[in-house]
Coordinates of N, CA and C in Angstrom, one line a residue:
X2 N 0.8 -1.2 0.0 CA 0.0 0.0 0.0 C 0.9 1.2 0.0
X3 N 0.7 2.2 -0.9 CA 1.6 3.4 -1.0 C 1.3 4.3 0.2
X4 N 2.3 5.0 0.6 CA 2.1 5.9 1.8 C 1.1 7.0 1.4
X5 N 0.4 7.5 2.4 CA -0.5 8.6 2.3 C 0.3 9.9 2.1
X6 N -0.4 10.9 1.5 CA 0.4 12.2 1.3 C 1.0 12.7 2.6
X7 N 0.3 12.6 3.7 CA 0.8 13.1 5.0 C 2.1 12.3 5.4
X8 N 2.0 11.0 5.2 CA 3.2 10.2 5.6 C 4.4 10.5 4.6
X9 N 4.0 10.7 3.4 CA 5.1 11.1 2.4 C 5.7 12.4 2.8
X10 N 4.9 13.4 3.2 CA 5.4 14.7 3.6 C 6.3 14.5 4.8
X11 N 5.9 13.7 5.8 CA 6.7 13.5 7.0 C 8.0 12.8 6.7
X12 N 7.9 11.9 5.7 CA 9.2 11.2 5.3 C 10.1 12.2 4.6
X13 N 9.6 13.1 3.8 CA 10.4 14.1 3.1 C 11.1 15.0 4.2
X14 N 10.3 15.4 5.2 CA 10.9 16.2 6.2 C 12.0 15.5 7.0
X15 N 11.8 14.2 7.3 CA 12.8 13.5 7.9 C 14.1 13.4 7.1
X16 N 13.9 13.2 5.8 CA 15.1 13.1 4.9 C 15.7 14.5 4.8
X17 N 15.0 15.6 4.8 CA 15.5 16.9 4.8 C 16.4 17.1 6.1
X18 N 15.9 16.7 7.2 CA 16.6 16.8 8.5 C 17.9 16.0 8.5
X19 N 17.8 14.8 8.0 CA 18.9 13.9 7.9 C 20.0 14.5 6.9
X20 N 19.5 15.0 5.8 CA 20.5 15.6 4.9 C 21.2 16.8 5.5
X21 N 20.5 17.6 6.1 CA 21.1 18.8 6.8 C 22.1 18.4 7.8
X22 N 21.8 17.4 8.6 CA 22.7 16.8 9.6 C 23.9 16.3 9.0
X23 N 23.8 15.5 8.0 CA 25.0 14.9 7.3 C 25.8 15.9 6.6
X24 N 25.2 16.9 6.0 CA 26.0 18.0 5.4 C 26.9 18.7 6.4
X25 N 26.3 18.9 7.6 CA 27.1 19.5 8.7 C 28.2 18.6 9.2
X26 N 28.1 17.3 9.0 CA 29.1 16.4 9.4 C 30.2 16.2 8.3
X27 N 30.1 17.0 7.2 CA 31.1 17.0 6.1 C 30.8 16.1 5.0
X28 N 29.7 15.4 4.9 CA 29.4 14.6 3.7 C 28.9 15.5 2.6
X29 N 29.0 15.0 1.4 CA 28.4 15.7 0.2 C 27.3 14.9 -0.4
X30 N 26.3 15.5 -0.9 CA 25.2 14.8 -1.6 C 25.6 14.4 -3.0
X31 N 25.3 13.2 -3.3 CA 25.5 12.7 -4.7 C 24.1 12.6 -5.3
X32 N 23.1 12.0 -4.6 CA 21.8 11.8 -5.2 C 20.8 11.6 -4.1
X33 N 19.5 11.9 -4.4 CA 18.5 11.7 -3.4 C 17.3 11.0 -4.0
X34 N 16.7 10.1 -3.2 CA 15.5 9.4 -3.7 C 15.7 8.7 -5.0
X35 N 16.7 7.9 -5.1 CA 17.0 7.2 -6.3 C 16.2 5.9 -6.4
X36 N 15.4 5.8 -7.4 CA 14.6 4.6 -7.6 C 15.4 3.6 -8.5
X37 N 15.6 2.4 -8.0 CA 16.4 1.4 -8.7 C 15.5 0.2 -8.7
X38 N 15.9 -0.8 -9.6 CA 15.3 -2.1 -9.6 C 15.4 -2.7 -8.2
X39 N 14.2 -2.9 -7.6 CA 14.2 -3.6 -6.3 C 14.1 -2.6 -5.1
X40 N 14.2 -1.3 -5.3 CA 14.1 -0.5 -4.2 C 14.4 1.0 -4.4
X41 N 14.5 1.7 -3.3 CA 14.8 3.1 -3.4 C 15.9 3.4 -2.4
X42 N 16.8 4.3 -2.8 CA 17.9 4.8 -2.0 C 17.5 6.2 -1.5
X43 N 17.4 6.3 -0.2 CA 17.0 7.7 0.3 C 18.0 8.7 0.0
X44 N 19.2 8.5 0.4 CA 20.3 9.4 0.1 C 21.6 8.7 -0.3
X45 N 22.2 9.2 -1.3 CA 23.6 8.7 -1.6 C 24.5 9.8 -1.4
X46 N 25.5 9.6 -0.6 CA 26.4 10.7 -0.2 C 27.9 10.2 -0.3
X47 N 28.7 11.2 -0.4 CA 30.2 10.9 -0.4 C 30.8 11.3 0.9
X48 N 31.5 10.4 1.5 CA 32.3 10.6 2.7 C 33.7 10.3 2.4
X49 N 34.5 11.4 2.1 CA 35.9 11.2 1.6 C 35.8 10.5 0.3
X50 N 36.5 9.4 0.2 CA 36.5 8.6 -1.1 C 35.4 7.6 -1.2
X51 N 34.6 7.4 -0.1 CA 33.6 6.4 0.0 C 32.2 6.9 -0.4
X52 N 31.5 6.0 -1.1 CA 30.0 6.3 -1.3 C 29.3 5.7 -0.2
X53 N 28.3 6.5 0.3 CA 27.5 6.0 1.5 C 26.0 6.0 1.1
X54 N 25.4 4.8 1.2 CA 24.0 4.7 0.9 C 23.3 4.8 2.3
X55 N 22.4 5.8 2.4 CA 21.8 6.1 3.7 C 20.3 5.9 3.7
X56 N 19.9 5.1 4.6 CA 18.5 4.9 4.9 C 18.0 5.8 6.0
X57 N 17.0 6.5 5.8 CA 16.4 7.4 6.8 C 15.1 6.8 7.3
X58 N 15.1 6.7 8.6 CA 13.9 6.2 9.3 C 13.5 7.1 10.4
X59 N 12.2 7.3 10.6 CA 11.7 8.2 11.7 C 10.5 7.5 12.4
X60 N 10.5 7.6 13.7 CA 9.4 7.1 14.5 C 9.1 8.1 15.6
X61 N 7.9 8.1 16.1 CA 7.5 9.0 17.2 C 8.3 8.7 18.5
X62 N 8.6 7.4 18.7 CA 9.4 7.1 19.9 C 10.1 5.8 19.7
X63 N 10.9 5.4 20.7 CA 11.6 4.1 20.6 C 10.7 2.9 21.0
X64 N 9.5 3.2 21.3 CA 8.6 2.1 21.6 C 8.6 1.1 20.4
X65 N 8.4 -0.2 20.7 CA 8.4 -1.2 19.7 C 9.7 -1.3 18.9
X66 N 10.8 -0.9 19.5 CA 12.1 -1.0 18.8 C 12.6 0.3 18.1
X67 N 11.7 1.3 17.9 CA 12.1 2.5 17.3 C 12.4 2.4 15.9
X68 N 13.0 3.5 15.3 CA 13.3 3.6 13.9 C 14.3 2.5 13.4
X69 N 15.3 2.2 14.1 CA 16.3 1.2 13.7 C 15.6 -0.1 13.5
X70 N 14.7 -0.5 14.3 CA 14.0 -1.8 14.2 C 13.2 -1.9 12.9
X71 N 12.9 -0.8 12.3 CA 12.1 -0.9 11.1 C 12.9 -1.2 9.9
X72 N 14.2 -1.3 10.0 CA 15.1 -1.7 8.9 C 15.2 -3.2 9.0
X73 N 14.2 -3.9 8.5 CA 14.0 -5.3 8.6 C 15.0 -6.0 7.6
X74 N 15.2 -7.4 7.8 CA 16.0 -8.1 6.8 C 15.5 -7.9 5.4
X75 N 14.2 -7.9 5.1 CA 13.7 -7.7 3.8 C 14.1 -6.3 3.3
X76 N 14.0 -5.3 4.1 CA 14.4 -3.9 3.7 C 15.9 -3.9 3.4
X77 N 16.7 -4.6 4.2 CA 18.1 -4.6 4.0 C 18.4 -5.3 2.6
X78 N 17.7 -6.3 2.2 CA 17.9 -6.9 0.9 C 17.6 -5.9 -0.2
X79 N 16.5 -5.2 0.0 CA 16.1 -4.2 -1.0 C 17.1 -3.1 -1.2
X80 N 17.7 -2.7 0.0 CA 18.7 -1.6 0.0 C 19.9 -2.1 -0.8
X81 N 20.3 -3.3 -0.5 CA 21.5 -3.9 -1.1 C 21.3 -4.1 -2.6
X82 N 20.2 -4.6 -3.0 CA 19.9 -4.7 -4.5 C 19.8 -3.4 -5.2
X83 N 19.2 -2.4 -4.6 CA 19.2 -1.0 -5.2 C 20.6 -0.4 -5.3
X84 N 21.4 -0.6 -4.3 CA 22.8 -0.1 -4.3 C 23.6 -0.8 -5.4
X85 N 23.4 -2.1 -5.5 CA 24.2 -2.8 -6.6 C 23.7 -2.3 -7.9
X86 N 22.4 -2.1 -8.1 CA 21.9 -1.6 -9.4 C 22.5 -0.2 -9.7
X87 N 22.5 0.7 -8.7 CA 23.1 2.0 -8.9 C 24.6 1.9 -9.2
X88 N 25.3 1.1 -8.5 CA 26.7 1.0 -8.8 C 27.0 0.5 -10.2
X89 N 26.2 -0.3 -10.8 CA 26.4 -0.7 -12.2 C 26.4 0.4 -13.1
X90 N 25.8 1.6 -12.8 CA 25.7 2.7 -13.6 C 27.0 3.6 -13.5
X91 N 27.8 3.3 -12.6 CA 29.0 4.1 -12.3 C 30.2 3.6 -13.1
X92 N 31.1 4.5 -13.5 CA 32.3 4.1 -14.2 C 33.3 3.3 -13.3
X93 N 33.5 3.8 -12.1 CA 34.4 3.1 -11.2 C 33.5 2.7 -9.9
X94 N 33.9 1.6 -9.3 CA 33.2 1.2 -8.1 C 34.1 1.7 -6.9
X95 N 33.7 2.8 -6.2 CA 34.4 3.2 -5.0 C 34.1 2.4 -3.8
X96 N 34.9 2.6 -2.8 CA 34.5 1.9 -1.5 C 33.1 2.4 -1.1
X97 N 32.3 1.4 -0.6 CA 30.9 1.8 -0.2 C 30.6 1.3 1.2
X98 N 29.5 1.9 1.7 CA 29.0 1.4 3.0 C 27.5 1.8 3.1
X99 N 26.8 1.2 4.0 CA 25.4 1.5 4.3 C 25.4 2.1 5.7
X100 N 24.8 3.3 5.8 CA 24.5 4.0 7.0 C 23.0 4.1 7.2
X101 N 22.6 4.5 8.4 CA 21.3 4.8 8.7 C 21.2 6.1 9.5
X102 N 20.3 6.9 9.2 CA 20.0 8.1 10.1 C 18.6 7.8 10.7
X103 N 18.6 7.6 12.0 CA 17.3 7.2 12.6 C 16.9 8.4 13.5
X104 N 15.6 8.7 13.5 CA 15.1 9.8 14.2 C 13.9 9.3 15.1
X105 N 14.2 9.3 16.4 CA 13.2 8.7 17.3 C 12.8 9.9 18.2
X106 N 11.5 10.2 18.2 CA 11.0 11.3 19.0 C 11.7 12.6 18.8
X107 N 12.2 12.9 17.6 CA 12.9 14.1 17.3 C 14.4 14.1 17.5
X108 N 14.9 13.0 18.1 CA 16.3 12.8 18.4 C 17.0 12.1 17.2
X109 N 18.0 12.8 16.6 CA 18.6 12.2 15.4 C 19.9 11.5 15.7
X110 N 20.1 10.3 15.1 CA 21.3 9.5 15.4 C 21.8 9.0 14.0
X111 N 23.1 9.1 13.8 CA 23.7 8.6 12.6 C 24.5 7.3 12.9
X112 N 24.1 6.2 12.3 CA 24.7 4.9 12.6 C 25.4 4.5 11.3
X113 N 26.7 4.3 11.5 CA 27.6 4.0 10.3 C 27.7 2.5 10.1
X114 N 27.9 2.1 8.8 CA 28.2 0.7 8.5 C 27.2 -0.3 9.1
X115 N 25.9 -0.1 8.8 CA 24.9 -1.0 9.4 C 24.8 -2.3 8.6
X116 N 25.3 -2.4 7.4 CA 25.3 -3.6 6.6 C 26.6 -3.9 6.0
X117 N 26.9 -5.2 5.8 CA 28.1 -5.6 5.0 C 27.6 -5.8 3.6
X118 N 28.4 -5.3 2.7 CA 28.0 -5.4 1.3 C 28.8 -6.5 0.6

């Protein structure tokens, strides 16, 4: 079931917050909301020489495991497949990693290297 317009707007705001936070940390934006076979990549950023695929998740609280718990094994597989598809469009394959920006009750946290690729 596709997200309602309100949920889509809230998701966009969470991505805006995550992007602003990561830019302040010194990362640079490569692409945003990239649709690939098998999934979507919320943010693709560069951290030094590495490409970072960033999943943004937001929850009202940490009840029921919070935002991080919503990155299920099925979601991880979709993220990996989408990243591999995107990488096939690149001339060179740089070092890569998967990070998450989780927002629980308005508190933002950047978790590095959440998956092995």
